[in-house]
Coordinates of N, CA, C and O in Angstrom, one line a residue:
X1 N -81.7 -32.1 35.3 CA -80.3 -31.9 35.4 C -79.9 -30.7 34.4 O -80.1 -30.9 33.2
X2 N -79.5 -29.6 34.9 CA -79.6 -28.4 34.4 C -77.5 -28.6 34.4 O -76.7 -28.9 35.3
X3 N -77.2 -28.4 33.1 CA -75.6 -27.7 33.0 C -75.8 -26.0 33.0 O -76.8 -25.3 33.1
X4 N -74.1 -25.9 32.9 CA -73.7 -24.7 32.6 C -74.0 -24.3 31.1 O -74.0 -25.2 30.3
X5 N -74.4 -22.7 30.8 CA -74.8 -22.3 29.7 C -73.1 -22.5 29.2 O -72.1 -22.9 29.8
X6 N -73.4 -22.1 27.8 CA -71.5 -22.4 27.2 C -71.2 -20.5 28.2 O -70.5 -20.5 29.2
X7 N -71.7 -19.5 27.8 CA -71.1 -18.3 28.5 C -71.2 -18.1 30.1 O -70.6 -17.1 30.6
X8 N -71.8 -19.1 30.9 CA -71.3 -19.0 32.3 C -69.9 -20.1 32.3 O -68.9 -19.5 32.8
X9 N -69.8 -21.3 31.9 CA -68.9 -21.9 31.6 C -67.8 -21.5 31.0 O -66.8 -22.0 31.4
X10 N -67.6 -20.5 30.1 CA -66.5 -20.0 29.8 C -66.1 -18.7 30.8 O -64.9 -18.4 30.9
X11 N -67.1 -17.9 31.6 CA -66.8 -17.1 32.8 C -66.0 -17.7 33.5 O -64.9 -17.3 33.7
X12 N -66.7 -19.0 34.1 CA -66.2 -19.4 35.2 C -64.6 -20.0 34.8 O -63.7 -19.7 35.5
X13 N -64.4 -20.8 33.5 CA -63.0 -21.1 33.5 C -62.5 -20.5 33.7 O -61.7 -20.7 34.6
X14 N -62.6 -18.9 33.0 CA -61.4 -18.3 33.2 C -60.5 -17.8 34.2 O -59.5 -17.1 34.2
X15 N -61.3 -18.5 35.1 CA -60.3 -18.0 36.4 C -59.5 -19.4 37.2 O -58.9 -19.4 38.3
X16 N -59.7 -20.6 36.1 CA -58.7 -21.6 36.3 C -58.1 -21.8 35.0 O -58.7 -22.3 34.1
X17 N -56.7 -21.5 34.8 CA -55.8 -21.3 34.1 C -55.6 -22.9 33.6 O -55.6 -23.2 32.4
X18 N -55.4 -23.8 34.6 CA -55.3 -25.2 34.6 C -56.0 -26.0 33.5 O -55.6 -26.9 32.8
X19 N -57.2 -25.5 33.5 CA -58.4 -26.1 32.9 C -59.0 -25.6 31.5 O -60.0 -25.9 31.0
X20 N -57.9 -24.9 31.2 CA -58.0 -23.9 29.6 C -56.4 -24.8 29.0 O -55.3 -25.3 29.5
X21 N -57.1 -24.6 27.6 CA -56.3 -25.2 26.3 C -56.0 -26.9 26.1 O -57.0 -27.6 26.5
X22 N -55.1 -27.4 25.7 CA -55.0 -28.8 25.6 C -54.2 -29.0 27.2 O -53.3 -28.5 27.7
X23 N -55.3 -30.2 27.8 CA -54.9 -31.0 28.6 C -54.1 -32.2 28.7 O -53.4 -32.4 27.7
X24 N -54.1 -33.2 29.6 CA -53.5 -34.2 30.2 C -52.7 -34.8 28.6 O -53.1 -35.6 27.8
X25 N -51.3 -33.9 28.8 CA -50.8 -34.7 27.7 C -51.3 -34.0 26.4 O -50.6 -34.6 25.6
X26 N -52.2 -33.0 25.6 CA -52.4 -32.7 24.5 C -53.6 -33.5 24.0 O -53.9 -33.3 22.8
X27 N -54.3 -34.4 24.7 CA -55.2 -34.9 23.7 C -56.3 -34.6 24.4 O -57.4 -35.2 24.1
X28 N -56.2 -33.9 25.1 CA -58.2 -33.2 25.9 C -58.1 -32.0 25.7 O -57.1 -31.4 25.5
X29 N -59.5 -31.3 25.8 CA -59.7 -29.9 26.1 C -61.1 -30.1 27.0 O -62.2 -30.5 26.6
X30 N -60.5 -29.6 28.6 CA -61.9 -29.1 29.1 C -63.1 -28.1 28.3 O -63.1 -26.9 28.1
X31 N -64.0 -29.1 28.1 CA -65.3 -27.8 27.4 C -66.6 -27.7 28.1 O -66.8 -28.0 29.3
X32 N -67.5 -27.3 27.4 CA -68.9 -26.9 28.1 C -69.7 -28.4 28.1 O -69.6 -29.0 27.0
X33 N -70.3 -28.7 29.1 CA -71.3 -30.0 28.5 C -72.1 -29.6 27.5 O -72.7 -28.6 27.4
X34 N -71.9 -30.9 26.3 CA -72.8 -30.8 25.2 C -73.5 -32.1 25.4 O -72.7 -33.0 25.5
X35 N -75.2 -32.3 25.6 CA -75.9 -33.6 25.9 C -75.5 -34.5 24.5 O -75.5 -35.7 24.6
X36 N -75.1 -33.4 22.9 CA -75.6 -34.4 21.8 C -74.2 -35.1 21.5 O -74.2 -36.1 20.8
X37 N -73.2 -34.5 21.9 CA -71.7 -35.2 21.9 C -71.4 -36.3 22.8 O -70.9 -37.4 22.6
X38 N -72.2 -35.6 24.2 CA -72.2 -37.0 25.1 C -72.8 -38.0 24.7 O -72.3 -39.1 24.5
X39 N -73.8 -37.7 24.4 CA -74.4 -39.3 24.1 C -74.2 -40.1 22.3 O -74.9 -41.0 22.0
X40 N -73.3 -39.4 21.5 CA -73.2 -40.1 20.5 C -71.3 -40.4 20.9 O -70.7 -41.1 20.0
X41 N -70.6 -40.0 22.0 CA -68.7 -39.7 22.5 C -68.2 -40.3 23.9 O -67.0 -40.5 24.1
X42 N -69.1 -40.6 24.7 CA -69.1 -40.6 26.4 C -68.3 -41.9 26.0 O -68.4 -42.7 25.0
X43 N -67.7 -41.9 26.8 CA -66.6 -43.1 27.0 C -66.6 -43.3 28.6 O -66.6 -44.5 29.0
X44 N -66.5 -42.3 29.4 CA -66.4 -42.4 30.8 C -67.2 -41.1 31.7 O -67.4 -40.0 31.3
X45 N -67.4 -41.6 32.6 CA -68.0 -40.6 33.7 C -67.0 -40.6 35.2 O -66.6 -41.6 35.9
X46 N -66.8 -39.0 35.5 CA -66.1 -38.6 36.5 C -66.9 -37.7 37.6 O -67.5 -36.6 37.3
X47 N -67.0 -38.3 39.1 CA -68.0 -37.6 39.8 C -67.3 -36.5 40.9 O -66.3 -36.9 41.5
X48 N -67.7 -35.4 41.1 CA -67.2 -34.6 42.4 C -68.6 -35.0 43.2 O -69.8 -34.7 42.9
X49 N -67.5 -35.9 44.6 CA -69.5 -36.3 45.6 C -69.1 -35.2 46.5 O -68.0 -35.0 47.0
X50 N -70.3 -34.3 46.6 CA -70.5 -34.0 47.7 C -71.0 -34.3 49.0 O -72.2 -34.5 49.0
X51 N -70.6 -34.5 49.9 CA -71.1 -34.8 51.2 C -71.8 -33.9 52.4 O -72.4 -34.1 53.5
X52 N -71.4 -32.8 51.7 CA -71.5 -31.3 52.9 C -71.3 -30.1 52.1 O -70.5 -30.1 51.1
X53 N -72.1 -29.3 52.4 CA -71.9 -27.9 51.4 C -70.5 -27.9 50.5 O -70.3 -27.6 49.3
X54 N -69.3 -28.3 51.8 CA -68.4 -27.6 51.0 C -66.8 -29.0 51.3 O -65.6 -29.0 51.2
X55 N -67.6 -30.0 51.5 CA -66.5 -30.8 51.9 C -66.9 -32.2 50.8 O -68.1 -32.7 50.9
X56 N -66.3 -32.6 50.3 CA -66.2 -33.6 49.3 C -65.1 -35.0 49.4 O -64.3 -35.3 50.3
X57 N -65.4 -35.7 48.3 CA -64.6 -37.2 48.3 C -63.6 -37.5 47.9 O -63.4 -37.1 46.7
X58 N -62.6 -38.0 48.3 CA -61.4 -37.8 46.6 C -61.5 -39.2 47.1 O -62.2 -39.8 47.9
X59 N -60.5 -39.5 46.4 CA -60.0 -41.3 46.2 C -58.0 -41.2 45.7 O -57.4 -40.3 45.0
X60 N -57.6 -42.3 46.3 CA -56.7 -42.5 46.0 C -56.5 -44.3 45.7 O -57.1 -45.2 46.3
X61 N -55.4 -44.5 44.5 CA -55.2 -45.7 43.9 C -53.6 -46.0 45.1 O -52.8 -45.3 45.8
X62 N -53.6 -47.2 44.9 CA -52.6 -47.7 45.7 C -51.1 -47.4 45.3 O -50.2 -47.5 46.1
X63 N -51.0 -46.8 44.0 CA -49.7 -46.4 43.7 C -49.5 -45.1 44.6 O -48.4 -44.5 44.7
X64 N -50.9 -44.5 45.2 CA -50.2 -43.1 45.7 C -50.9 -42.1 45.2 O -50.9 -41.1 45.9
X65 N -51.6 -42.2 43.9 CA -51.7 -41.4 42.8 C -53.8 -40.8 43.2 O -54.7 -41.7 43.2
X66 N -54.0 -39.5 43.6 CA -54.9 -39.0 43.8 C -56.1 -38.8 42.4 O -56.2 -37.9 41.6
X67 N -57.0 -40.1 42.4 CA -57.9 -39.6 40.9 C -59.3 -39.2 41.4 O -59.5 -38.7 42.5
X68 N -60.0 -39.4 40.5 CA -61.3 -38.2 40.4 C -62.3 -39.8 40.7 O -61.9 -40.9 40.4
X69 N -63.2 -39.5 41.3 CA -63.8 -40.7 41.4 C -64.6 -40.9 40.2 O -64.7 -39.8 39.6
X70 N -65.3 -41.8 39.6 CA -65.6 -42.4 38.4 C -65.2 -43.5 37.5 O -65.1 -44.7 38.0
X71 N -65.1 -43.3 36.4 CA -65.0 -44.8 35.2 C -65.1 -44.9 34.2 O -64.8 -43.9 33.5
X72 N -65.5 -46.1 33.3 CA -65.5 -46.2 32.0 C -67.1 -46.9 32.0 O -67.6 -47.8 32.7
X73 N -67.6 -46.3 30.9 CA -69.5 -46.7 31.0 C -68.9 -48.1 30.5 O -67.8 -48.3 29.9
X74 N -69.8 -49.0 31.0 CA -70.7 -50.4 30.4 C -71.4 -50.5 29.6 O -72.1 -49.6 29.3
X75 N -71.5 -51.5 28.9 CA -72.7 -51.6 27.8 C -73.6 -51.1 28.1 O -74.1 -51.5 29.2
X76 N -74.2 -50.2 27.5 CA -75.7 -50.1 27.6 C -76.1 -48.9 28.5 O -77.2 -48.4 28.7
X77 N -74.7 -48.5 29.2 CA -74.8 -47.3 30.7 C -74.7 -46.1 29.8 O -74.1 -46.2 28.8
X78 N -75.5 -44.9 30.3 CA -75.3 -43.4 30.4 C -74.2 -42.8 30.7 O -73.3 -43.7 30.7
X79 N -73.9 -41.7 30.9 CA -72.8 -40.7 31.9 C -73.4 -41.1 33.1 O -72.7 -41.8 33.8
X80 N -74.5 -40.8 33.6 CA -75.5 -40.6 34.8 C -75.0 -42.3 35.4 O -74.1 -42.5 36.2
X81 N -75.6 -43.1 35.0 CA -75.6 -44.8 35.5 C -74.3 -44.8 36.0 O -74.1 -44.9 37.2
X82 N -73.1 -44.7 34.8 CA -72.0 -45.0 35.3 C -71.3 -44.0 36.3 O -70.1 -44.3 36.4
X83 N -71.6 -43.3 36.8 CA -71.3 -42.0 37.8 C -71.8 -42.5 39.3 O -71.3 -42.6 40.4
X84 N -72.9 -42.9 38.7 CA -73.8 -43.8 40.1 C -72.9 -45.3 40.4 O -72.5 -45.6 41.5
X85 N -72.7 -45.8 39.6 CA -72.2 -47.3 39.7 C -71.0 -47.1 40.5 O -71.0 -47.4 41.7
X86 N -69.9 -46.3 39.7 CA -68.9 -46.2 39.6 C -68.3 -45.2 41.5 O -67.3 -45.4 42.1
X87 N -69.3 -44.4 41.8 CA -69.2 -43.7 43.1 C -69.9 -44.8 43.7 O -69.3 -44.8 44.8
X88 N -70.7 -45.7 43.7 CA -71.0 -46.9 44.9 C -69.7 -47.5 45.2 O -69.0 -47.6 46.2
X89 N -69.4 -47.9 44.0 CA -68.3 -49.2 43.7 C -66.7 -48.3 44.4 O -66.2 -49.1 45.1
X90 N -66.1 -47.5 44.5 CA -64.8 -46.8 45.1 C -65.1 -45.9 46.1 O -64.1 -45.5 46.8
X91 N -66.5 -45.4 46.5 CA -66.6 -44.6 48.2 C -67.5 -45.3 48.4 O -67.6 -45.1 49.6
X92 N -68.6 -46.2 48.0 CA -69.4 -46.4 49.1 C -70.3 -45.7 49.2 O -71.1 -45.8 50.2
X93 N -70.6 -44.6 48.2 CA -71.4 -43.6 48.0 C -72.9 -43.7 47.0 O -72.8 -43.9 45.8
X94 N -74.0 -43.6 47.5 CA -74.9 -43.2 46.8 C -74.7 -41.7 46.4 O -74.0 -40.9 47.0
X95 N -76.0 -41.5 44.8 CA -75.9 -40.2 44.5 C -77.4 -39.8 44.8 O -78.3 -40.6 44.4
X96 N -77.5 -38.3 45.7 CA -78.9 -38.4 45.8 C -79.4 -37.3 44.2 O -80.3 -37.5 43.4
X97 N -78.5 -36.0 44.3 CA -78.6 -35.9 42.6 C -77.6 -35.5 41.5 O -76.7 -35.0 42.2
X98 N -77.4 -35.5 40.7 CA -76.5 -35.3 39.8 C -76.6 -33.8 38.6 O -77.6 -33.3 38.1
X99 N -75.1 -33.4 38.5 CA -75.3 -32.0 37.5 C -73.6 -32.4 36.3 O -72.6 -32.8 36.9
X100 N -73.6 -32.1 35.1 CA -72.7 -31.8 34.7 C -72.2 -30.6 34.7 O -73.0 -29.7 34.5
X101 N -70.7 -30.5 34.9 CA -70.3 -28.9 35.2 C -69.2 -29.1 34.1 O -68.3 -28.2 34.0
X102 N -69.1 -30.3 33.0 CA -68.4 -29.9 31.8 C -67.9 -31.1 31.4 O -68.5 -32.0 31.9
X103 N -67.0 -31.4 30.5 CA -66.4 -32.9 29.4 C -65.0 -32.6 29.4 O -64.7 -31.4 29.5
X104 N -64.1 -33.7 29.2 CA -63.4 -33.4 28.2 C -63.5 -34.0 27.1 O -64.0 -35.2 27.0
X105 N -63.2 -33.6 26.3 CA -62.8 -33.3 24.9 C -61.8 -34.2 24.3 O -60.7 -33.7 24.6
X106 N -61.6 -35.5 23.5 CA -60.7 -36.2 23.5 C -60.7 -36.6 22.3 O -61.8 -36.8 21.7
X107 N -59.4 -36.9 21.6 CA -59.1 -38.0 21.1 C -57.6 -38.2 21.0 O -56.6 -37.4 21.0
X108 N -57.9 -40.2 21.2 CA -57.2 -40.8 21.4 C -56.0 -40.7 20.5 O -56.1 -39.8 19.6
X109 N -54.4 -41.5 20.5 CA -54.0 -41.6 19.9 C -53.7 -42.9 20.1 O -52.6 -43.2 19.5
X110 N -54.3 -44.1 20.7 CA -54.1 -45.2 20.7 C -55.0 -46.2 19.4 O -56.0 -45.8 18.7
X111 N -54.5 -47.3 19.3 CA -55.1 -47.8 17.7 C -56.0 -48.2 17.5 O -56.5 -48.1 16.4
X112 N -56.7 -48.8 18.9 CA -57.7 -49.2 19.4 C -58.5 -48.8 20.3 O -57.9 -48.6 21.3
X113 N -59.9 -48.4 20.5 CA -60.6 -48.2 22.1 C -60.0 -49.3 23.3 O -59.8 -50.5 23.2
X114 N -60.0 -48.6 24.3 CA -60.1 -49.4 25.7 C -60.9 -51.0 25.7 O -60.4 -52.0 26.2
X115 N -62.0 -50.9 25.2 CA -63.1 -51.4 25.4 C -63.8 -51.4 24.2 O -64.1 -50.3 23.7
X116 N -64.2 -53.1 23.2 CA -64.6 -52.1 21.8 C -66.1 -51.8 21.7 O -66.7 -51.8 20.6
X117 N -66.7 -51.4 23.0 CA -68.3 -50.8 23.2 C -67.9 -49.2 22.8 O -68.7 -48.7 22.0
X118 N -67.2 -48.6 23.1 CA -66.6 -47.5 23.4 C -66.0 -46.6 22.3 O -64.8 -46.8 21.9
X119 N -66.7 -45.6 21.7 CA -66.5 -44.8 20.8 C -65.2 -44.3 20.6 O -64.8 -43.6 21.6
X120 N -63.9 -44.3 19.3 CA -62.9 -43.9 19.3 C -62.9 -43.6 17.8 O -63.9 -43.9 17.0
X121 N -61.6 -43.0 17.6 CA -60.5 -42.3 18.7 C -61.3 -41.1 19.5 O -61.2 -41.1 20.8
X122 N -62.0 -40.2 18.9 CA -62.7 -38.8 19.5 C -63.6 -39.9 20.7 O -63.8 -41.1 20.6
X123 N -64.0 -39.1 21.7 CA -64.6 -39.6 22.7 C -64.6 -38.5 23.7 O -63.6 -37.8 23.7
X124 N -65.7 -38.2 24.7 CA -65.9 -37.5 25.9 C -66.1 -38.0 27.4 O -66.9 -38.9 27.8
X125 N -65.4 -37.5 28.1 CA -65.6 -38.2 29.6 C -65.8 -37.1 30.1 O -65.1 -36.1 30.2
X126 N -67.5 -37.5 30.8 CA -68.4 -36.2 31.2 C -67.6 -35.8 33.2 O -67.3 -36.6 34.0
X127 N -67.5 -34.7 33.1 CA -67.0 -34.2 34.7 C -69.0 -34.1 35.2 O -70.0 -34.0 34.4
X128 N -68.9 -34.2 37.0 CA -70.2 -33.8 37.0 C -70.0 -33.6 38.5 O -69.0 -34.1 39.0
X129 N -71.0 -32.5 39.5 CA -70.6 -32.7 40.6 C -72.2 -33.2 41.0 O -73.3 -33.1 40.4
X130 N -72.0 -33.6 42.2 CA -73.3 -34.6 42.8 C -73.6 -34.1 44.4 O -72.9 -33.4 45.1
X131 N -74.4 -34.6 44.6 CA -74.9 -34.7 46.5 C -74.9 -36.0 46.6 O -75.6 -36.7 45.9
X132 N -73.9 -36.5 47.8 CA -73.3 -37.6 47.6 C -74.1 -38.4 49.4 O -74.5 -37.7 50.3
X133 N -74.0 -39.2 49.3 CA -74.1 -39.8 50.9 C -73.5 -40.9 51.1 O -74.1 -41.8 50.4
X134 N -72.4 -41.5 51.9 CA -71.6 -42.5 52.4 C -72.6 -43.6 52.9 O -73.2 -43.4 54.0
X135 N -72.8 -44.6 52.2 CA -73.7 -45.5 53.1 C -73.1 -46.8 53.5 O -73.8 -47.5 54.3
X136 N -71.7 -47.2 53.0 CA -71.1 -48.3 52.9 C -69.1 -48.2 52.8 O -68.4 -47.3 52.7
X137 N -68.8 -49.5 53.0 CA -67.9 -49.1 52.7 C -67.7 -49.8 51.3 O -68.1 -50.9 50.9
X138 N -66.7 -48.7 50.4 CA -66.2 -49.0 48.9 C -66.1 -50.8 48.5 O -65.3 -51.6 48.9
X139 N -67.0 -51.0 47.9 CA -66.1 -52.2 47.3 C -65.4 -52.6 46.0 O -65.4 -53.8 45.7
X140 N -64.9 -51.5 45.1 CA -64.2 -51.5 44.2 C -63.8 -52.8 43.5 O -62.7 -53.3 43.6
X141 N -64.8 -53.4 42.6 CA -64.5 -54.9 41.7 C -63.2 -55.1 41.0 O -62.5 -56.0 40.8
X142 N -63.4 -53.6 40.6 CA -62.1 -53.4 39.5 C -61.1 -53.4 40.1 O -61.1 -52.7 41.2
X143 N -60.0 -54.3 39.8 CA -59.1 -54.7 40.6 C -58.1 -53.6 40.0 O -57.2 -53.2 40.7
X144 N -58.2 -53.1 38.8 CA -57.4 -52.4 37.8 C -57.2 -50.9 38.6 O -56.0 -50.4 38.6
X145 N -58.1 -50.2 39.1 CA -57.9 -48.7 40.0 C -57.5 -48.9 41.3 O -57.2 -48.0 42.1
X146 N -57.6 -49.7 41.5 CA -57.1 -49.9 43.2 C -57.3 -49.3 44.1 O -56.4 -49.3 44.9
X147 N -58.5 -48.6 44.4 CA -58.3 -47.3 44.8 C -58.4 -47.9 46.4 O -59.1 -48.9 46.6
X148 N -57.6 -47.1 47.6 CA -57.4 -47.7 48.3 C -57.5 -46.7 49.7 O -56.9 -46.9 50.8
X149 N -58.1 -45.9 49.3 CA -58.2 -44.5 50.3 C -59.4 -43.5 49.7 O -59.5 -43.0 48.6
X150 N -60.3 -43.2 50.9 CA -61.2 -42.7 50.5 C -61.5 -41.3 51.5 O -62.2 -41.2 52.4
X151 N -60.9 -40.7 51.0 CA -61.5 -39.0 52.0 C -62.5 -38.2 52.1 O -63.0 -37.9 51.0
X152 N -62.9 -37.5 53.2 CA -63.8 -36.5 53.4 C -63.1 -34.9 53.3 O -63.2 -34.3 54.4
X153 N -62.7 -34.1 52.3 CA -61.7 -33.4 52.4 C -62.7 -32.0 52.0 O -63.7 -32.1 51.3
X154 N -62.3 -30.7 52.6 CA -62.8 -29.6 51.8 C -62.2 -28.9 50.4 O -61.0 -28.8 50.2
X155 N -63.3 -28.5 49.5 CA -62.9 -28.9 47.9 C -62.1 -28.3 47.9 O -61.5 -28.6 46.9
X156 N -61.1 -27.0 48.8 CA -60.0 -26.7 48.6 C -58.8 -27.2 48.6 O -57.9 -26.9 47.9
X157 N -58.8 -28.5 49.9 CA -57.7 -29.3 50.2 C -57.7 -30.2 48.5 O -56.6 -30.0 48.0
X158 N -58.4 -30.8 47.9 CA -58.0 -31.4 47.0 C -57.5 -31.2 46.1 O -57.5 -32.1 45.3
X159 N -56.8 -29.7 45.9 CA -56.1 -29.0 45.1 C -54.4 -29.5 45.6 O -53.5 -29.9 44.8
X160 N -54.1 -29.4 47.2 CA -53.1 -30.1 47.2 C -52.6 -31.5 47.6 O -51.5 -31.7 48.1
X161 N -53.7 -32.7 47.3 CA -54.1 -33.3 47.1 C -53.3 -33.8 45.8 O -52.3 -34.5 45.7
X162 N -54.1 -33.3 45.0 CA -54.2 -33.5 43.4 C -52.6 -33.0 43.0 O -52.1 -33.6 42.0
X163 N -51.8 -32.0 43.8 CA -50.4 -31.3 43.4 C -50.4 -31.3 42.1 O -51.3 -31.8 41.4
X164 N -49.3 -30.7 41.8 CA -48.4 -30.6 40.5 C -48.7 -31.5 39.2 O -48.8 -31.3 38.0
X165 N -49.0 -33.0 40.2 CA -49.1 -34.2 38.7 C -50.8 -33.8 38.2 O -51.3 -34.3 37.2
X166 N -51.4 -33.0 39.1 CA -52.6 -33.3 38.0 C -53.5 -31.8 38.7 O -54.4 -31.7 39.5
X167 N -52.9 -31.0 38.0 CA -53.6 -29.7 38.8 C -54.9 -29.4 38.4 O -55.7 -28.8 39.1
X168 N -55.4 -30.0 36.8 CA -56.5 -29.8 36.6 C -57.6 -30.6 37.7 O -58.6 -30.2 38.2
X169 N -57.0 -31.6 37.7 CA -58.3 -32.4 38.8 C -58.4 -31.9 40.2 O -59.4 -32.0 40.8
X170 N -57.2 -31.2 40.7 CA -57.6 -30.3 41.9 C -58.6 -29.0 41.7 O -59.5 -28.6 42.4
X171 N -58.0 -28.5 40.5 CA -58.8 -27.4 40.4 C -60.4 -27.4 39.6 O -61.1 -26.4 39.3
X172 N -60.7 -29.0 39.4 CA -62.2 -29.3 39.2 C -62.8 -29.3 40.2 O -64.0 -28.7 40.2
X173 N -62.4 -29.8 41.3 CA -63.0 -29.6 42.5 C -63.3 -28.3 42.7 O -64.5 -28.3 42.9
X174 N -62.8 -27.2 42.8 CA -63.5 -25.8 43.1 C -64.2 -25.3 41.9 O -65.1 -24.5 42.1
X175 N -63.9 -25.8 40.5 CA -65.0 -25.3 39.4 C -66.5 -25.7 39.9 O -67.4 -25.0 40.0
X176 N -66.4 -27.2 40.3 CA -67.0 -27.9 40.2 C -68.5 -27.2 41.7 O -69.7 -27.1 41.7
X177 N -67.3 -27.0 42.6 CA -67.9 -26.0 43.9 C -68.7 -24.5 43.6 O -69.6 -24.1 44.3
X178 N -68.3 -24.1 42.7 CA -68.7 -22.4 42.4 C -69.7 -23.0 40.7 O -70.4 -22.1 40.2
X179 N -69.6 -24.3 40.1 CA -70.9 -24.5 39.6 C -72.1 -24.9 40.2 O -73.2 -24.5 39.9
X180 N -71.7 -25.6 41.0 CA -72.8 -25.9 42.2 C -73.6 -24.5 42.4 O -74.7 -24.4 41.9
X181 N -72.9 -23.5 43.0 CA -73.4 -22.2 43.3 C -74.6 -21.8 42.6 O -75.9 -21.8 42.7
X182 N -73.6 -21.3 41.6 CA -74.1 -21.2 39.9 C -75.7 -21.9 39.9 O -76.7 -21.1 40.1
X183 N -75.9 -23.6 39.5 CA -76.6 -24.0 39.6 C -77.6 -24.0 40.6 O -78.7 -24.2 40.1
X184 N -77.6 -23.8 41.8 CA -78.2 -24.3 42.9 C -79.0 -22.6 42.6 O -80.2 -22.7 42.3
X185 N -78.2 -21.1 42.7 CA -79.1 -20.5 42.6 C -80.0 -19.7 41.1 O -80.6 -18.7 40.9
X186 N -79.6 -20.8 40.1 CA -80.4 -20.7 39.1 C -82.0 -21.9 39.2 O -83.1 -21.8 38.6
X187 N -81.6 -22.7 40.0 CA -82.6 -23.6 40.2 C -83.8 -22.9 41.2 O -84.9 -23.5 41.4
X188 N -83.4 -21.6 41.7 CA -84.5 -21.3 42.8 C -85.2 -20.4 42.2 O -86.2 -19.9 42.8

């Protein structure tokens, strides 16, 4: 599982405006994957599945509201585990492989963690994109995401998808597409 260097990573942001400075609300910053932050910070894992070169998964929760597919690790889970778990469990999807294309960067301002397995306030929730395959249909345990819609969309539709309320998560999907690239022909 090969990431972005930090200097292809910071190339590539800069041509999503969305995805530079403090995020969702001021307490994130999209950054480069770092393995030693994830694994002493990871709090959650978020997957872009791919299905087709260039056509991908989104998910929608029953309020309406378009999220990233993923979750919050389990005891004892990875980024990687919970990415796998978490894309069976809301598409129905196996992962056949997995890449991080970046984190965010967080800390909380709540009093408590979510969950008290789970590193706070600072914490990381790894972004990653995947080769994904539909083998089932979703069966989502967590009654808490609801997610209630599952599409086959090309990574550009999920920009208006994602609209206004969450432009960064639309525009991960195409980071997430042109790291692929990135990755795929550094791997040859």
């Amino acid at each position: 599982m090969t990431s972005l260097d930090s200097k292809t990573f910071r190339e590539l942001i800069s041509s999503f405006p969305s995805l530079q400075g403090k995020l969702r609300n001021g307490y994130a910053e999209f950054a480069p994957f770092d393995g030693d932050l994830v694994d002493q910070l990871c709090t959650s894992s978020y997957v872009i599945p791919f299905v087709s070169d260039t056509e991908c998964l989104v998910t929608c929760r029953a309020n309406g509201q378009w999220v990233l597919p993923g979750g919050t690790l389990e005891p004892g889970e990875n980024w990687v585990e919970t990415g796998k778990r978490e894309l069976m469990e809301e598409t129905g999807s196996l992962i056949n492989q997995i890449y991080p294309v970046g984190m965010y960067h967080c800390v909380s301002q709540a009093k408590s963690p979510p969950k008290p397995h789970l590193p706070h306030p600072e914490h990381v929730r790894v972004v990653s994109w995947a080769i994904a395959e539909q083998v089932k249909r979703p069966s989502d345990p967590d009654m808490n995401s609801k997610i209630v819609d599952v599409r086959v969309v090309h990574f550009k539709e999920a920009k208006s998808l994602f609209g206004p309320t969450s432009p960064d998560f639309g525009d991960l999907y195409e980071f997430a597409y042109r790291a692929k690239q990135i990755q795929n022909t550094l791997s040859q």
